[in-house]
XYZ file of C-alpha atoms in Angstrom:
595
model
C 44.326 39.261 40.531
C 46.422 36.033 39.379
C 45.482 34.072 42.226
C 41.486 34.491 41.731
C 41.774 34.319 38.015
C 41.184 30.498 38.230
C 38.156 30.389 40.318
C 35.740 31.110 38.247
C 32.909 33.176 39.497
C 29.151 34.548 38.024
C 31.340 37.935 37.751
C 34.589 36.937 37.316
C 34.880 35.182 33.400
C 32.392 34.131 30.529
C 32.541 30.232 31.852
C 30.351 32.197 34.764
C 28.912 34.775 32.097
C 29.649 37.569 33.431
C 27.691 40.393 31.709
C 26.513 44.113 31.582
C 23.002 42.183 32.367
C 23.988 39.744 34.968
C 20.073 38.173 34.249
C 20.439 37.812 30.049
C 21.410 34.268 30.427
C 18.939 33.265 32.849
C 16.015 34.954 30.423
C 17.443 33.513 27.583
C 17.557 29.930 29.857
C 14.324 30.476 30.897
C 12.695 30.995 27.732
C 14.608 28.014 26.465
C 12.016 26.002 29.260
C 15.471 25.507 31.419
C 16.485 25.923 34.617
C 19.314 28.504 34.576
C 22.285 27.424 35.333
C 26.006 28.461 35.612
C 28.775 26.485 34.171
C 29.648 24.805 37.118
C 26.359 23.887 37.999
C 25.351 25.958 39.808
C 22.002 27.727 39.593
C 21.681 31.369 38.377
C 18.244 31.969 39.726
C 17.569 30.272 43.395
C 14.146 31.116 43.289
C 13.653 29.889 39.319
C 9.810 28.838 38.766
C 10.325 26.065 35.500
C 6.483 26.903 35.089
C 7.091 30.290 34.068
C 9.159 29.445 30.910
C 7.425 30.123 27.482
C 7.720 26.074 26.336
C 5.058 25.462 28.233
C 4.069 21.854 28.616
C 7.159 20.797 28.315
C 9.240 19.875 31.548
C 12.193 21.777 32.511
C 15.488 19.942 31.607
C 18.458 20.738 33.274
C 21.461 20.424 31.052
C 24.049 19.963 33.867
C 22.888 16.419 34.913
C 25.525 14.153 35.017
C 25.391 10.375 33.250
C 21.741 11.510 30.666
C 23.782 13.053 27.976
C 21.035 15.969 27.567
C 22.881 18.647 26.072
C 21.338 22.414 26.370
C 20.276 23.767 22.849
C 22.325 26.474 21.417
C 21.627 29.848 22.005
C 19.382 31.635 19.223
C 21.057 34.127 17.004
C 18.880 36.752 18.305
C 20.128 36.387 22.309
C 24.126 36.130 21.916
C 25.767 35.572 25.056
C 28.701 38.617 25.507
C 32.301 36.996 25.641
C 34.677 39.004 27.840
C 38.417 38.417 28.676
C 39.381 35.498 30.487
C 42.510 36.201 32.768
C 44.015 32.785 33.595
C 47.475 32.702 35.787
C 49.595 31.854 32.680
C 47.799 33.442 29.769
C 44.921 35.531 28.804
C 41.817 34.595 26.813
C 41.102 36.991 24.373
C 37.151 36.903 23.012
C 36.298 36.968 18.999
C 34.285 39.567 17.334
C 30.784 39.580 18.085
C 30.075 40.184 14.649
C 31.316 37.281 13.117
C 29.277 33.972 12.511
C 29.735 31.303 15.324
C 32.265 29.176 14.354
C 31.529 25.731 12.518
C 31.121 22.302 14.211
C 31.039 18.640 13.238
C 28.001 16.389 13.896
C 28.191 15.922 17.942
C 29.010 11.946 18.051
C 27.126 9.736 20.588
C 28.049 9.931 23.856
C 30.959 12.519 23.294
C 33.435 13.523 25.969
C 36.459 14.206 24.175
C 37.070 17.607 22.084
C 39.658 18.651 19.311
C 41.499 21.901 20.160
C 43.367 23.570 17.092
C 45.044 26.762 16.940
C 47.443 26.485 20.104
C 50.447 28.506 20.695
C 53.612 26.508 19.401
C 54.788 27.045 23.220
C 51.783 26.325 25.043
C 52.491 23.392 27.324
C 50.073 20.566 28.680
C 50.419 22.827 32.400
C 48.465 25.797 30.450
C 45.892 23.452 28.522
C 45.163 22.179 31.713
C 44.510 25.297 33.482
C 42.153 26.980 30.637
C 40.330 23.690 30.172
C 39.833 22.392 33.697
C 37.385 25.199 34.612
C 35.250 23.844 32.240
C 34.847 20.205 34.364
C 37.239 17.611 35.462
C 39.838 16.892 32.833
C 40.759 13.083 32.740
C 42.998 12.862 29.804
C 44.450 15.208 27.390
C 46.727 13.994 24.433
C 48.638 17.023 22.750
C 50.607 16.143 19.696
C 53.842 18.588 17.820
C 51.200 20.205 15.644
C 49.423 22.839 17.960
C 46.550 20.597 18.835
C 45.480 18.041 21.050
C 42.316 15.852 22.320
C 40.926 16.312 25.685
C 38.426 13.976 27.423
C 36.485 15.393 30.313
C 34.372 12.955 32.900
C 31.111 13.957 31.915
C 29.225 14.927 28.351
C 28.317 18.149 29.510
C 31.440 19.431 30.643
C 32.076 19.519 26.347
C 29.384 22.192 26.119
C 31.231 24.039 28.040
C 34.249 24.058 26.360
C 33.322 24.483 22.952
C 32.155 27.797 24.302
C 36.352 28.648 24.444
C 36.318 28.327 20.706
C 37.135 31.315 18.704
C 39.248 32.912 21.816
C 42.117 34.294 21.300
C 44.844 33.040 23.529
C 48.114 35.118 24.606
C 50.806 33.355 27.178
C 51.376 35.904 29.617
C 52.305 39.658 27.872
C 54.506 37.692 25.100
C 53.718 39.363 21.234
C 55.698 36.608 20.329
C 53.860 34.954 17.321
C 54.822 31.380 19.142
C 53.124 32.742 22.728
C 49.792 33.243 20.579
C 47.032 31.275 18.906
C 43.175 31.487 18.060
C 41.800 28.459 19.804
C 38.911 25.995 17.649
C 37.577 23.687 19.884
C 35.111 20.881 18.216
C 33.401 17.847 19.180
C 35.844 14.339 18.774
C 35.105 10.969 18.167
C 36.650 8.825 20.575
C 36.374 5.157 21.119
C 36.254 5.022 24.558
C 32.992 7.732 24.386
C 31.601 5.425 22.161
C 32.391 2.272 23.954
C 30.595 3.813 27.615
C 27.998 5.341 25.636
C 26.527 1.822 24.123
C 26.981 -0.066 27.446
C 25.050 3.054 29.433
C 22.269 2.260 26.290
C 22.470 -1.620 26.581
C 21.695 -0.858 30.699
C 19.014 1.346 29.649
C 17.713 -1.464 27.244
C 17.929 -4.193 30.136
C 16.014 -2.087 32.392
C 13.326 -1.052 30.298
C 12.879 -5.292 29.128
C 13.094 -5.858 32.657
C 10.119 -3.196 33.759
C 8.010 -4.307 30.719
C 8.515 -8.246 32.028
C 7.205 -7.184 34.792
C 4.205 -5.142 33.325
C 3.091 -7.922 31.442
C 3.434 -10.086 34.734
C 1.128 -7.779 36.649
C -1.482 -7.827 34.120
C -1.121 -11.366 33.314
C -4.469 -13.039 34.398
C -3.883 -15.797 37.818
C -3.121 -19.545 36.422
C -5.994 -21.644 37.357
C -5.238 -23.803 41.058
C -3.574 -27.060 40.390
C -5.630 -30.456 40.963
C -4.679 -31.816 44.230
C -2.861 -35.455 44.246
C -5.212 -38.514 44.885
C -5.312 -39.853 48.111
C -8.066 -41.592 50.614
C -8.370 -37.797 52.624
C -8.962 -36.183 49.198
C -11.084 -38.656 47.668
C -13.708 -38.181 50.726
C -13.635 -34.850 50.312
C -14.632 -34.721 46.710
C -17.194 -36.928 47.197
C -18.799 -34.085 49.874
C -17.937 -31.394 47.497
C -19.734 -33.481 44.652
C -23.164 -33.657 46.686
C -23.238 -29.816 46.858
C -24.584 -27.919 44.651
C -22.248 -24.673 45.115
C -18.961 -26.657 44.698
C -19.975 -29.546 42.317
C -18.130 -27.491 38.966
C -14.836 -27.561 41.182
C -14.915 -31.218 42.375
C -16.063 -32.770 38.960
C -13.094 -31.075 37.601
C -10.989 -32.284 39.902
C -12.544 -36.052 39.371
C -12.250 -35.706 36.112
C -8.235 -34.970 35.790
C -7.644 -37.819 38.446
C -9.630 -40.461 35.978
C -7.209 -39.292 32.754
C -3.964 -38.798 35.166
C -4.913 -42.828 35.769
C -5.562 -42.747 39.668
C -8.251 -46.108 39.046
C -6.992 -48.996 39.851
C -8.288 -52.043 42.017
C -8.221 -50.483 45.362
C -9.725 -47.003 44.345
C -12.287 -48.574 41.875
C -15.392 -48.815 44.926
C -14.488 -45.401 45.915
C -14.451 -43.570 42.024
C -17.545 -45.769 41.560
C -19.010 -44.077 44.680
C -18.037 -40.625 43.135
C -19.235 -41.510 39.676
C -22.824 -42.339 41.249
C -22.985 -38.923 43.108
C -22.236 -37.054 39.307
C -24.911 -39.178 37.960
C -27.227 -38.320 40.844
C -26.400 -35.078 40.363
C -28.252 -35.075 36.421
C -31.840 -35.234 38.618
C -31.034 -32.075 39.792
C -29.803 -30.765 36.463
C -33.404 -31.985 35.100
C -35.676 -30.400 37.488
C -33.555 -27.181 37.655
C -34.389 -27.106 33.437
C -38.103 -27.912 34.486
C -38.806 -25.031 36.607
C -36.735 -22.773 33.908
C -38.991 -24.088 31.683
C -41.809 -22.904 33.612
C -40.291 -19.680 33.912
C -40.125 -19.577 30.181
C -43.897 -20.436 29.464
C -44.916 -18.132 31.928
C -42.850 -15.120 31.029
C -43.984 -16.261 26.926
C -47.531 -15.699 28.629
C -47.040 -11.946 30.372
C -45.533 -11.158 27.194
C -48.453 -12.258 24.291
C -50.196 -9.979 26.850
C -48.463 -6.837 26.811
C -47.665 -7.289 22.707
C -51.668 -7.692 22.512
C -52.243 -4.465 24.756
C -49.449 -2.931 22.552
C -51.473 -3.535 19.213
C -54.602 -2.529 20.886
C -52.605 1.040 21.711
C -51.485 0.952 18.070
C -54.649 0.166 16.415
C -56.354 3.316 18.161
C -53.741 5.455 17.666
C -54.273 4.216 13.014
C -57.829 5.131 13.684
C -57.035 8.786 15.054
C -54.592 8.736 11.827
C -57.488 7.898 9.154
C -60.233 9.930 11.247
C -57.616 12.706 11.018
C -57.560 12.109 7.470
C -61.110 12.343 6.759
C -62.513 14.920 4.422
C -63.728 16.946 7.199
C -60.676 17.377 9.378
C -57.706 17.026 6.942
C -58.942 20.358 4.903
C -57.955 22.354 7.865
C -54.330 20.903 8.181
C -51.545 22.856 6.016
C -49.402 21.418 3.960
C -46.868 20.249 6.161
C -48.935 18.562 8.754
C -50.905 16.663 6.308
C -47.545 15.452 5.215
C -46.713 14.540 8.658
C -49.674 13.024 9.271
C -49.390 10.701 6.382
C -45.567 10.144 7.182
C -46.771 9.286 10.960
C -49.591 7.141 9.421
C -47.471 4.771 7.503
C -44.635 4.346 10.348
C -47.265 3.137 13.045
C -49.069 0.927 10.509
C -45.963 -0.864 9.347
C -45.255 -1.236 13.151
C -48.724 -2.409 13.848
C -48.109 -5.119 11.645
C -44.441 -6.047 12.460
C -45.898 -6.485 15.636
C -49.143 -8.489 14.585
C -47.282 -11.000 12.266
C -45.043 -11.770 15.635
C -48.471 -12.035 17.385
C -49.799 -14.758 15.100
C -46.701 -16.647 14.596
C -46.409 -16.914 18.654
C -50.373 -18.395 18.169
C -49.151 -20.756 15.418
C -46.273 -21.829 17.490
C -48.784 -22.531 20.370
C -50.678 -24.121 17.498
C -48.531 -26.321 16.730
C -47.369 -27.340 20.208
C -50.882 -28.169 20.511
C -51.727 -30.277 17.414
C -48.301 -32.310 17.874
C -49.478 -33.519 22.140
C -51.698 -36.268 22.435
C -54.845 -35.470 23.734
C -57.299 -38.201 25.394
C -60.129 -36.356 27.046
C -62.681 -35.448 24.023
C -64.164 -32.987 26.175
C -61.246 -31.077 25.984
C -60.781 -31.484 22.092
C -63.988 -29.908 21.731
C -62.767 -26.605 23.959
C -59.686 -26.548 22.156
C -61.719 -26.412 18.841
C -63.933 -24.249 20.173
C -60.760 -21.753 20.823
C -59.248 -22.815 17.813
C -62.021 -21.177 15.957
C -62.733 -18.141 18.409
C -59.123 -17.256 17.657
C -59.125 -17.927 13.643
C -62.442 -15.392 13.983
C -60.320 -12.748 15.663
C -57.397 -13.248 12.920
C -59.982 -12.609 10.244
C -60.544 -9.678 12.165
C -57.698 -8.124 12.749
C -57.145 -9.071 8.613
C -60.059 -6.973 7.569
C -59.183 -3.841 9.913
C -55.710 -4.218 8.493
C -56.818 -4.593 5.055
C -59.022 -1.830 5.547
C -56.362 0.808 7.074
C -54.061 -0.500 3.814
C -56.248 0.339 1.308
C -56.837 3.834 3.362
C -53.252 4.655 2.741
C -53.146 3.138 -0.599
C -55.895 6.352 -1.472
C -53.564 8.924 0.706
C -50.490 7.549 -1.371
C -52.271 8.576 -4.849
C -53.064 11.877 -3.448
C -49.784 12.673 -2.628
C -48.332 11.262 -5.990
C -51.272 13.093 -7.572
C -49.568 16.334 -6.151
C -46.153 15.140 -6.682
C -47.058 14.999 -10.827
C -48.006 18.358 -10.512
C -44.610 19.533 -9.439
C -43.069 17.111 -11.529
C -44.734 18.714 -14.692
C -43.506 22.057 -13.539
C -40.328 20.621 -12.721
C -39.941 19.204 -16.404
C -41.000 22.570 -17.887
C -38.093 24.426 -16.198
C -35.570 21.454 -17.058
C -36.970 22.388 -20.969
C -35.846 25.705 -20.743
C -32.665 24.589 -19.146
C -31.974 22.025 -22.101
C -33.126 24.486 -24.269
C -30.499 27.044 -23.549
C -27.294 24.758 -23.085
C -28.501 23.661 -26.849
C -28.306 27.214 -27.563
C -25.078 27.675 -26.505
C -23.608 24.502 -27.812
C -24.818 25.803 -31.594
C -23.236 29.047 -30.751
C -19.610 26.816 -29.633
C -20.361 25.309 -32.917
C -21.025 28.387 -35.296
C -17.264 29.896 -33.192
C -15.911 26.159 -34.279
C -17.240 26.587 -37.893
C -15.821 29.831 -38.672
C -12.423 29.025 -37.167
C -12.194 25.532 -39.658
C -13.528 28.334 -42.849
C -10.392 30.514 -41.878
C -7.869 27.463 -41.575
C -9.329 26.236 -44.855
C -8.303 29.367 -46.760
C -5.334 29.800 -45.020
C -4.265 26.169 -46.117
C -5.719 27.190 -50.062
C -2.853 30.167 -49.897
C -0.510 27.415 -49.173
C -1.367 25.368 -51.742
C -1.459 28.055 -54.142
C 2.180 29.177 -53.392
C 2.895 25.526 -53.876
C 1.491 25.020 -57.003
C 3.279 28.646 -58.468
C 6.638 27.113 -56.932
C 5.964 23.631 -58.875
C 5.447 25.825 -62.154
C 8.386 27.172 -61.694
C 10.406 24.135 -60.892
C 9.338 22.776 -64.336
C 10.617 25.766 -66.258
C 13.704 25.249 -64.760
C 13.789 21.683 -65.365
C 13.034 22.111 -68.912
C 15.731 24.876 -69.206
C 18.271 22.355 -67.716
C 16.524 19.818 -70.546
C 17.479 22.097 -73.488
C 20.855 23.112 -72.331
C 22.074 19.251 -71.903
C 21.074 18.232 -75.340
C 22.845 21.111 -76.559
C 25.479 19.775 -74.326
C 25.441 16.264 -75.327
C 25.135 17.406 -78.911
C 27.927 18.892 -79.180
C 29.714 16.336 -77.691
C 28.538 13.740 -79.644
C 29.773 15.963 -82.852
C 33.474 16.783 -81.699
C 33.436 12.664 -80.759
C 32.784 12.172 -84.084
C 35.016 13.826 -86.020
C 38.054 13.311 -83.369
C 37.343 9.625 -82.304
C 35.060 8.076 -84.523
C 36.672 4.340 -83.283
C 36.290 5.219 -79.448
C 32.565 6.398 -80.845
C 31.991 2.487 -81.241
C 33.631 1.446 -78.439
C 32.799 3.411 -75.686
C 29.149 3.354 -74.076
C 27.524 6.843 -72.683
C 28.086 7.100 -68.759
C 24.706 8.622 -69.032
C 21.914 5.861 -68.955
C 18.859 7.315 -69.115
C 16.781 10.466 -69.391
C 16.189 10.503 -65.447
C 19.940 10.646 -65.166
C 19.872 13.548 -67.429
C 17.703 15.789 -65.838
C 19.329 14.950 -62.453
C 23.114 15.788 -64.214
C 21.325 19.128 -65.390
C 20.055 19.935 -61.585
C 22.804 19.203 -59.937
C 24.792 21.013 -62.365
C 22.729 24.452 -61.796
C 23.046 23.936 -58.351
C 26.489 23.211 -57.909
C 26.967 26.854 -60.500
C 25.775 28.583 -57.766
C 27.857 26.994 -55.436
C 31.311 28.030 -56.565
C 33.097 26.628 -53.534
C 31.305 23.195 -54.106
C 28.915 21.319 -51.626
C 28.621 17.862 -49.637
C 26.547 15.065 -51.033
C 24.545 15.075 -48.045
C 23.888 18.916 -49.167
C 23.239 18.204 -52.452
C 21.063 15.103 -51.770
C 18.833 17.282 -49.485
C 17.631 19.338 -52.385
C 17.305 16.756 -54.690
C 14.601 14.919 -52.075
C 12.740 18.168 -51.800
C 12.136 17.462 -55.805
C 11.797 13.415 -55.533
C 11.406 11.997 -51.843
C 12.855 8.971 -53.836
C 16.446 9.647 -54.749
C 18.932 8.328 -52.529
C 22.344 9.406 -51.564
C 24.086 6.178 -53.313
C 21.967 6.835 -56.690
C 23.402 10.372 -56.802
C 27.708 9.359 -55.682
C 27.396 7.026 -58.164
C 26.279 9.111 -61.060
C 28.684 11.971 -59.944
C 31.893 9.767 -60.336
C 30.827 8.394 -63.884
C 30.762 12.256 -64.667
C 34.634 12.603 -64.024
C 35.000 15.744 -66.252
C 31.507 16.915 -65.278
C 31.868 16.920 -61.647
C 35.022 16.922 -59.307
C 34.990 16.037 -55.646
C 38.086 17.697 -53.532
C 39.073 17.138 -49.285
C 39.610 19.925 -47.261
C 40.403 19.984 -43.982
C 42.740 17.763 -41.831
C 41.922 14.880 -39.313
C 38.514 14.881 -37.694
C 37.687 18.300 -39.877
C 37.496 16.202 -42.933
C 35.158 17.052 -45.267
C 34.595 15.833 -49.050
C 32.995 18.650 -51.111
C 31.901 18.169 -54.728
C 32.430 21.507 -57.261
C 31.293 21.853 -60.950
C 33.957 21.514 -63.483
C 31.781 21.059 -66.781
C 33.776 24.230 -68.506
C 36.991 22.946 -68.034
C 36.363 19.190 -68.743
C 34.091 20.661 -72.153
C 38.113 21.572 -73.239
C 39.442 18.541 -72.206
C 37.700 16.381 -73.847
């Protein structure tokens, strides 16, 4: 009916969706990672789990929430949402063809509440905007000019979604076929200050509160400020001086002493009682002293348990070498394979070089103690003569731990030859087989070579063809050449006889245009080439073949010699404008008459 056409429903109009499948937009929704929802709001599913959607790990978003400016994505291609007709009370909203494309959008500006609708009906009044538009959200403004379009700014961002959905309808006012009751509607995002202007202060309150929760952040995980120093005063002073004589709270009570002496607290009344605070810190340094004393002993005594357990260690290390060169022996190390006796060896050298890591820090802690020893001042001669006497009992047992040492070196020094005895051996095999390999990448490179060899023999008599057709070519040039020779003296000949009989004056007078016999021959080439050339040629043409003869002729040398040779040669324009071209002919038979 009429009445219900404005409220729209889930089963009433598209702004609900009403569909053959009344769940396609929830699945589509849903699969989108969204809660499904209507275009009023209101949910499509009431029992919607966002955990079921197929973006998973990414948290539902609900596109209706008012004041975020989250905006649903568009619908894929492959899920269209069915448009139906929209019955209105004053018109009727036809839907576009399925087929066609969706239609085009500008970029969606920041913050946008305000659309562009095109295509009105010429009568459509602000009364019927209002009612197709308001179902979309709450209209707050709309501004329709004379030309079939207005702007219309809802309250909230996603309330545009919704009606750019309208565009591409097809809208009818009431059962008019007028063409001024219909229109195709195109509704498209608008930029609009006032979107713009609510859009940057909702991002500058954003900005303030995110400072303000990272200010306090770094104020959480700030470390404490150290107490302050009390203020002098007769109470305090007498209680720093009890803090000072114990031992527990000395730190906090010099520190305290200390600020009150650089704030400048002394003075001639507080001097006896700073003095009497000064004496208990300097009393305090005995402690200090015998504290170091008995850490001292600590020290020497803990230096003592360990020179005991390092000499048990080399003890432990020295038996464990001698199962390592008994091993070794003759009679035992036959019956090892391969890799053990390499093991053995490898575990043979390790322990020794730790053996005597740890017996050079064994003697230096004796030379230390040496030292120590040598440097006190010692009165009682009896006890010179002990420490002597120990002096030498332990140089006897360095010696002796030298010769076993010595003695287990030049053990491994013999195992080492063995194995680099062995390790020749492969190495002689190993340089037979890198022989052969040298010997067959030689190979190959002479074969590369011979291939290289043959190819340069075949370019060489390909290049001796060339030069042969050269050579025939140049034979032929000078035939022609001396043709050309022969024909101008005949030429000049007879023009040298008809001067003389006709002009035998001008015969003195007049110098030949023709200077030398290079000029000649040129006169004679260009003439048999401009013969063949009825319809004449350019100088740059002519000059081109000339260079093929002599690289050295230049165009200027050639112009020159053609306009001395008036009835010889004749240069005539053709063309007009840009098209003009100078183009020498060959008039030799006509000027032979002439002159």
């Amino acid at each position: 009916s009429t009445d219900g056409g404005r409220n729209l429903s889930l089963d009433s109009i598209p702004m609900g969706l009403p569909m053959s499948d009344p769940t396609a937009w929830a699945t589509a929704m849903n699969n989108l990672g969204m809660a499904p929802m209507g275009m009023t709001g209101q949910p499509l599913l009431p029992d919607f789990d966002p955990a079921l959607g197929m973006m998973t790990g990414i948290p539902p978003i609900n596109p209706m929430m008012p004041g975020l400016g989250i905006v649903p994505p568009p619908i894929p291609p492959d899920m269209p949402a069915v448009k139906e007709i929209i019955h209105c009370k004053s018109c009727t909203l036809f839907p576009p063809n399925p087929h066609l494309p969706p239609p085009a959008t500008r970029e969606r500006p920041p913050g946008c509440k305000t659309v562009f609708v095109g295509g009105l009906p010429e009568n459509g009044t602000e009364q019927i905007i209002m009612e197709v538009f308001e179902q979309c959200g709450e209209v707050i403004a709309i501004r329709k000019s004379k030309k079939n379009f207005c702007h219309i700014r809802f309250a909230e961002e996603f309330m545009v979604d919704k009606a750019l959905y309208l565009s591409g309808y097809r809208i009818r006012l009431g059962s008019s076929t007028d063409k001024k009751d219909m229109g195709r509607l195109h509704v498209d995002f608008a930029q609009a200050r006032d979107d713009l202007y609510e859009w940057e202060c909702k991002q500058r309150m954003l900005a303030r509160e995110e400072r303000h929760r990272r200010r306090l952040a770094e104020e959480r995980f700030r470390p404490p400020s150290p107490p302050p120093v009390v203020h002098y005063s007769d109470h305090e002073c007498s209680v720093v001086a009890e803090k000072l004589k114990d031992d527990t709270k000395f730190s906090e009570a010099i520190q305290t002493l200390l600020t009150w002496i650089e704030r400048g607290e002394v003075n001639r009344r507080t001097a006896n009682n700073f003095y009497s605070m000064i004496q208990s810190a300097n009393s305090h340094i005995r402690r200090l002293v015998n504290e170091k004393a008995a850490h001292e002993k600590e020290m020497e005594e803990a230096k003592e348990k360990f020179k005991l357990a390092l000499s048990g260690i080399l003890v432990q290390f020295e038996q464990i070498v001698a199962v390592y060169h008994s091993a070794s022996k003759q009679k035992a190390w036959d019956h090892f394979t391969k890799a053990q006796r390499k093991n053995i060896s490898v575990w043979c050298k390790q322990a020794e070089e730790i053996r005597n890591i740890h017996n050079d820090e064994l003697m230096g802690i004796r030379r230390e103690e040496e030292m120590e020893m040598s440097d006190e001042e010692i009165e009682d001669p009896s006890e010179m003569k002990e420490t002597e006497e120990s002096a030498l009992v332990s140089q006897v047992e360095a010696l002796k731990e030298e010769n076993d040492s010595l003695r287990w070196q030049l053990d491994a020094y013999r195992n080492e030859v063995e194995l680099l005895k062995q390790e020749q051996g492969k190495a002689t095999r190993d340089e037979d087989t890198t022989k052969e390999q040298q010997m067959k990448l030689l190979q190959q490179a002479l074969q590369g070579m011979q291939k290289h060899l043959l190819k340069v023999q075949e370019e060489y008599k390909k290049r001796e063809a060339e030069l042969e057709k050269v050579k025939e070519d140049k034979l032929k040039i000078e035939t022609l050449l001396e043709n050309l020779k022969e024909q101008e003296g005949s030429t000049s000949r007879v023009c040298a006889c008809s001067q003389e009989k006709e002009c035998p004056v001008e015969k003195t007078l007049s110098t030949s245009p023709v200077k030398s016999e290079r000029e000649v021959l040129l006169v004679g080439i260009i003439s048999t080439f401009l013969h063949v050339h009825p319809f004449g040629a350019s100088i740059e043409y002519i000059c081109s073949y000339l260079q093929r003869l002599d690289s050295k002729i230049c165009t200027a040398e050639v112009e020159v010699l053609m306009t001395r040779l008036q009835n010889t040669f004749r240069q005539e324009l053709s063309g007009v404008g840009a098209s003009l071209e100078k183009r020498w002919k060959f008039c030799g038979f006509d000027g032979l008459k002439m002159t």
